[in-house]
Amino acid sequence: MVYVYPQRAQAASAGTFVVLAAHVAAMAPQTSIGAASPVAGQGEELPATEQAKAINILVSLIKGLTERRGEAAAEWAEKAVREAVAATDQEALELGVVDFVVPSLDTLLQELDGFEVELLGQTVTLETTGAGVKRIPMNPIESFLHTITDPNIAFILMTLGINGLIFELSSPGGYLAGVVGAICILLSLYALGVLNVNYT
């Protein structure tokens, strides 16, 4: 199950694929989905040939994800990739892109009770009456990495790092400024998406 929540949240770009891949898709009021056209790493347009290849492969993928949701949903999904169209929660519900529009997770669990989904070729009826919700907070490392991915903090780290290295080069011998500067630069590169880090 994928739930686009809270209000004013959006399942844009890759988020559209995540929602459509779910056995059950739901959205909160005042949310949106779509605009799944491929772009380069920094948001710029891809070269023509690469863009055509990316669009065609993504269209075939998104069509496969929406086959079970009907023709209207499949047509909309293709436009989401080719034309970057988006839909509100109510539009997505009318098109069959999502199954529910509900204001809260508790309401969603109530609506899900008795809902049927296909799992491994078998029809399964969900039983969610009395189901509890367990919230899993971020651990300290995740919380730290989430904090530094704020663009403002990332650029502050980059500035501190560059200044630290400049200070170290102009007054060598202490090492502290250089080490701190290097760490700040590495953190800023991670935050800006330049470095891929797997800490698990």
CSV table of C-alpha atoms in Angstrom, one decimal:
chain,number,residue,atom,x,y,z
A,1,MET,CA,0.0,0.0,0.0
A,2,VAL,CA,1.2,3.5,-0.8
A,3,TYR,CA,-0.5,6.6,0.7
A,4,VAL,CA,0.3,10.1,-0.6
A,5,TYR,CA,0.1,12.1,2.6
A,6,PRO,CA,-0.2,14.7,4.2
A,7,GLN,CA,-2.2,17.4,2.5
A,8,ARG,CA,-0.3,19.3,-0.2
A,9,ALA,CA,2.1,16.4,-0.6
A,10,GLN,CA,2.9,15.2,-4.1
A,11,ALA,CA,3.9,11.9,-5.8
A,12,ALA,CA,5.8,13.5,-8.6
A,13,SER,CA,8.3,12.1,-11.1
A,14,ALA,CA,9.6,8.7,-9.7
A,15,GLY,CA,6.9,8.9,-7.0
A,16,THR,CA,4.3,8.4,-9.6
A,17,PHE,CA,5.8,5.0,-10.4
A,18,VAL,CA,6.0,4.1,-6.7
A,19,VAL,CA,2.3,4.8,-6.3
A,20,LEU,CA,1.2,2.9,-9.4
A,21,ALA,CA,3.3,-0.1,-8.5
A,22,ALA,CA,1.4,-0.5,-5.2
A,23,HIS,CA,-1.3,-3.1,-4.8
A,24,VAL,CA,-3.4,-0.4,-3.1
A,25,ALA,CA,-2.9,3.3,-3.9
A,26,ALA,CA,-4.4,6.1,-1.8
A,27,MET,CA,-4.1,9.9,-1.6
A,28,ALA,CA,-5.0,12.5,0.9
A,29,PRO,CA,-7.1,15.5,-0.1
A,30,GLN,CA,-5.2,18.3,-1.8
A,31,THR,CA,-2.4,16.1,-3.0
A,32,SER,CA,-1.1,15.5,-6.5
A,33,ILE,CA,0.5,12.9,-8.7
A,34,GLY,CA,2.2,12.8,-12.1
A,35,ALA,CA,4.8,14.9,-14.0
A,36,ALA,CA,6.9,11.8,-14.6
A,37,SER,CA,8.9,13.0,-17.6
A,38,PRO,CA,12.6,12.0,-17.4
A,39,VAL,CA,15.1,14.7,-16.8
A,40,ALA,CA,18.9,14.8,-16.2
A,41,GLY,CA,20.4,14.7,-12.7
A,42,GLN,CA,20.2,18.5,-12.1
A,43,GLY,CA,16.7,18.8,-13.6
A,44,GLU,CA,17.9,19.9,-17.1
A,45,GLU,CA,16.6,18.4,-20.4
A,46,LEU,CA,18.2,15.3,-21.7
A,47,PRO,CA,19.7,15.2,-25.2
A,48,ALA,CA,17.1,14.3,-27.8
A,49,THR,CA,18.2,10.7,-28.4
A,50,GLU,CA,18.6,9.9,-24.7
A,51,GLN,CA,15.3,11.6,-23.9
A,52,ALA,CA,13.5,9.5,-26.6
A,53,LYS,CA,15.0,6.3,-25.2
A,54,ALA,CA,14.2,7.2,-21.6
A,55,ILE,CA,10.6,8.2,-22.5
A,56,ASN,CA,9.9,5.0,-24.4
A,57,ILE,CA,11.2,2.7,-21.7
A,58,LEU,CA,9.4,4.6,-19.0
A,59,VAL,CA,6.1,4.5,-21.0
A,60,SER,CA,6.4,0.7,-21.4
A,61,LEU,CA,7.0,0.4,-17.7
A,62,ILE,CA,4.2,2.7,-16.6
A,63,LYS,CA,1.8,1.0,-18.9
A,64,GLY,CA,2.6,-2.3,-17.4
A,65,LEU,CA,2.0,-0.9,-13.9
A,66,THR,CA,-1.4,0.5,-14.9
A,67,GLU,CA,-2.9,-2.3,-17.0
A,68,ARG,CA,-5.0,-3.6,-14.1
A,69,ARG,CA,-6.3,0.0,-13.4
A,70,GLY,CA,-8.1,0.4,-16.7
A,71,GLU,CA,-7.7,2.2,-20.0
A,72,ALA,CA,-8.3,5.7,-18.6
A,73,ALA,CA,-5.6,5.2,-16.0
A,74,ALA,CA,-3.1,3.8,-18.6
A,75,GLU,CA,-3.7,6.7,-21.0
A,76,TRP,CA,-3.2,9.2,-18.2
A,77,ALA,CA,0.0,7.5,-17.0
A,78,GLU,CA,1.5,7.6,-20.5
A,79,LYS,CA,0.7,11.3,-20.7
A,80,ALA,CA,2.4,11.7,-17.3
A,81,VAL,CA,5.6,10.5,-18.9
A,82,ARG,CA,5.3,11.9,-22.4
A,83,GLU,CA,3.7,15.3,-21.5
A,84,ALA,CA,4.5,15.7,-17.8
A,85,VAL,CA,0.8,16.0,-17.0
A,86,ALA,CA,-0.3,15.8,-13.3
A,87,ALA,CA,-3.6,15.1,-11.5
A,88,THR,CA,-5.2,16.2,-8.3
A,89,ASP,CA,-6.4,13.6,-5.8
A,90,GLN,CA,-10.0,13.7,-7.1
A,91,GLU,CA,-8.9,13.5,-10.8
A,92,ALA,CA,-6.6,10.5,-10.0
A,93,LEU,CA,-9.5,8.8,-8.3
A,94,GLU,CA,-11.9,9.4,-11.2
A,95,LEU,CA,-9.3,8.1,-13.6
A,96,GLY,CA,-8.7,5.0,-11.6
A,97,VAL,CA,-5.1,5.9,-10.9
A,98,VAL,CA,-5.7,5.5,-7.2
A,99,ASP,CA,-8.1,3.4,-5.2
A,100,PHE,CA,-9.0,5.8,-2.3
A,101,VAL,CA,-8.9,9.5,-1.3
A,102,VAL,CA,-9.0,9.6,2.5
A,103,PRO,CA,-8.0,12.3,5.0
A,104,SER,CA,-6.0,10.1,7.4
A,105,LEU,CA,-4.3,6.8,7.8
A,106,ASP,CA,-6.9,5.6,10.3
A,107,THR,CA,-9.7,6.3,7.7
A,108,LEU,CA,-7.7,4.4,5.1
A,109,LEU,CA,-7.4,1.4,7.3
A,110,GLN,CA,-11.2,1.4,7.7
A,111,GLU,CA,-11.7,1.7,4.0
A,112,LEU,CA,-9.3,-1.1,3.3
A,113,ASP,CA,-11.2,-3.7,5.4
A,114,GLY,CA,-12.7,-6.1,2.9
A,115,PHE,CA,-10.8,-4.7,-0.1
A,116,GLU,CA,-9.5,-7.3,-2.5
A,117,VAL,CA,-6.0,-7.3,-4.1
A,118,GLU,CA,-4.2,-9.7,-6.4
A,119,LEU,CA,-1.1,-11.3,-4.8
A,120,LEU,CA,0.9,-13.9,-6.7
A,121,GLY,CA,-2.1,-14.7,-8.9
A,122,GLN,CA,-4.4,-15.1,-6.0
A,123,THR,CA,-7.2,-12.8,-4.8
A,124,VAL,CA,-6.6,-11.8,-1.2
A,125,THR,CA,-9.2,-10.0,1.0
A,126,LEU,CA,-7.6,-7.5,3.4
A,127,GLU,CA,-8.7,-7.5,7.0
A,128,THR,CA,-7.7,-4.2,8.6
A,129,THR,CA,-10.3,-3.9,11.4
A,130,GLY,CA,-8.4,-3.2,14.6
A,131,ALA,CA,-5.1,-3.0,12.8
A,132,GLY,CA,-2.6,-0.8,14.7
A,133,VAL,CA,-0.2,1.8,13.2
A,134,LYS,CA,3.4,1.5,14.1
A,135,ARG,CA,5.4,4.6,13.3
A,136,ILE,CA,9.2,4.1,12.7
A,137,PRO,CA,11.2,7.3,13.3
A,138,MET,CA,14.5,8.0,11.6
A,139,ASN,CA,17.5,6.8,13.5
A,140,PRO,CA,20.2,9.4,14.4
A,141,ILE,CA,22.2,8.8,11.2
A,142,GLU,CA,19.1,9.1,8.9
A,143,SER,CA,18.0,12.2,10.8
A,144,PHE,CA,21.4,13.8,10.3
A,145,LEU,CA,21.6,13.0,6.6
A,146,HIS,CA,18.0,14.2,6.2
A,147,THR,CA,19.0,17.5,7.8
A,148,ILE,CA,22.1,18.2,5.7
A,149,THR,CA,20.2,17.6,2.4
A,150,ASP,CA,18.5,20.9,2.9
A,151,PRO,CA,20.0,22.9,0.0
A,152,ASN,CA,20.7,25.9,2.4
A,153,ILE,CA,22.7,23.7,4.8
A,154,ALA,CA,24.5,21.9,1.9
A,155,PHE,CA,25.8,25.2,0.5
A,156,ILE,CA,26.8,26.4,4.0
A,157,LEU,CA,28.8,23.2,4.4
A,158,MET,CA,30.4,23.7,1.0
A,159,THR,CA,31.3,27.3,2.0
A,160,LEU,CA,32.8,26.3,5.3
A,161,GLY,CA,34.7,23.5,3.7
A,162,ILE,CA,36.3,25.7,1.0
A,163,ASN,CA,37.2,28.3,3.6
A,164,GLY,CA,38.7,25.6,5.9
A,165,LEU,CA,40.9,24.3,3.1
A,166,ILE,CA,41.9,27.9,2.1
A,167,PHE,CA,42.8,28.6,5.7
A,168,GLU,CA,44.8,25.4,6.0
A,169,LEU,CA,46.7,26.1,2.8
A,170,SER,CA,47.5,29.6,3.8
A,171,SER,CA,48.6,28.6,7.4
A,172,PRO,CA,49.7,25.0,7.2
A,173,GLY,CA,50.6,22.9,10.3
A,174,GLY,CA,47.4,22.8,12.4
A,175,TYR,CA,45.6,20.3,10.2
A,176,LEU,CA,42.3,21.0,12.1
A,177,ALA,CA,41.0,23.5,9.6
A,178,GLY,CA,41.9,21.2,6.7
A,179,VAL,CA,40.3,18.1,8.2
A,180,VAL,CA,37.1,20.0,9.1
A,181,GLY,CA,37.0,21.6,5.7
A,182,ALA,CA,37.4,18.3,3.9
A,183,ILE,CA,34.6,16.7,6.0
A,184,CYS,CA,32.3,19.7,5.3
A,185,ILE,CA,33.0,19.4,1.6
A,186,LEU,CA,32.3,15.6,1.6
A,187,LEU,CA,29.1,16.1,3.5
A,188,SER,CA,28.0,18.9,1.1
A,189,LEU,CA,28.7,16.7,-1.9
A,190,TYR,CA,26.6,14.0,-0.4
A,191,ALA,CA,23.8,16.5,0.3
A,192,LEU,CA,23.9,17.8,-3.2
A,193,GLY,CA,23.6,14.3,-4.6
A,194,VAL,CA,27.1,14.2,-6.1
A,195,LEU,CA,28.2,11.3,-3.9
A,196,ASN,CA,26.3,8.1,-3.4
A,197,VAL,CA,26.7,6.8,0.2
A,198,ASN,CA,25.5,3.5,1.7
A,199,TYR,CA,26.1,3.6,5.4
A,200,THR,CA,24.3,0.3,6.2
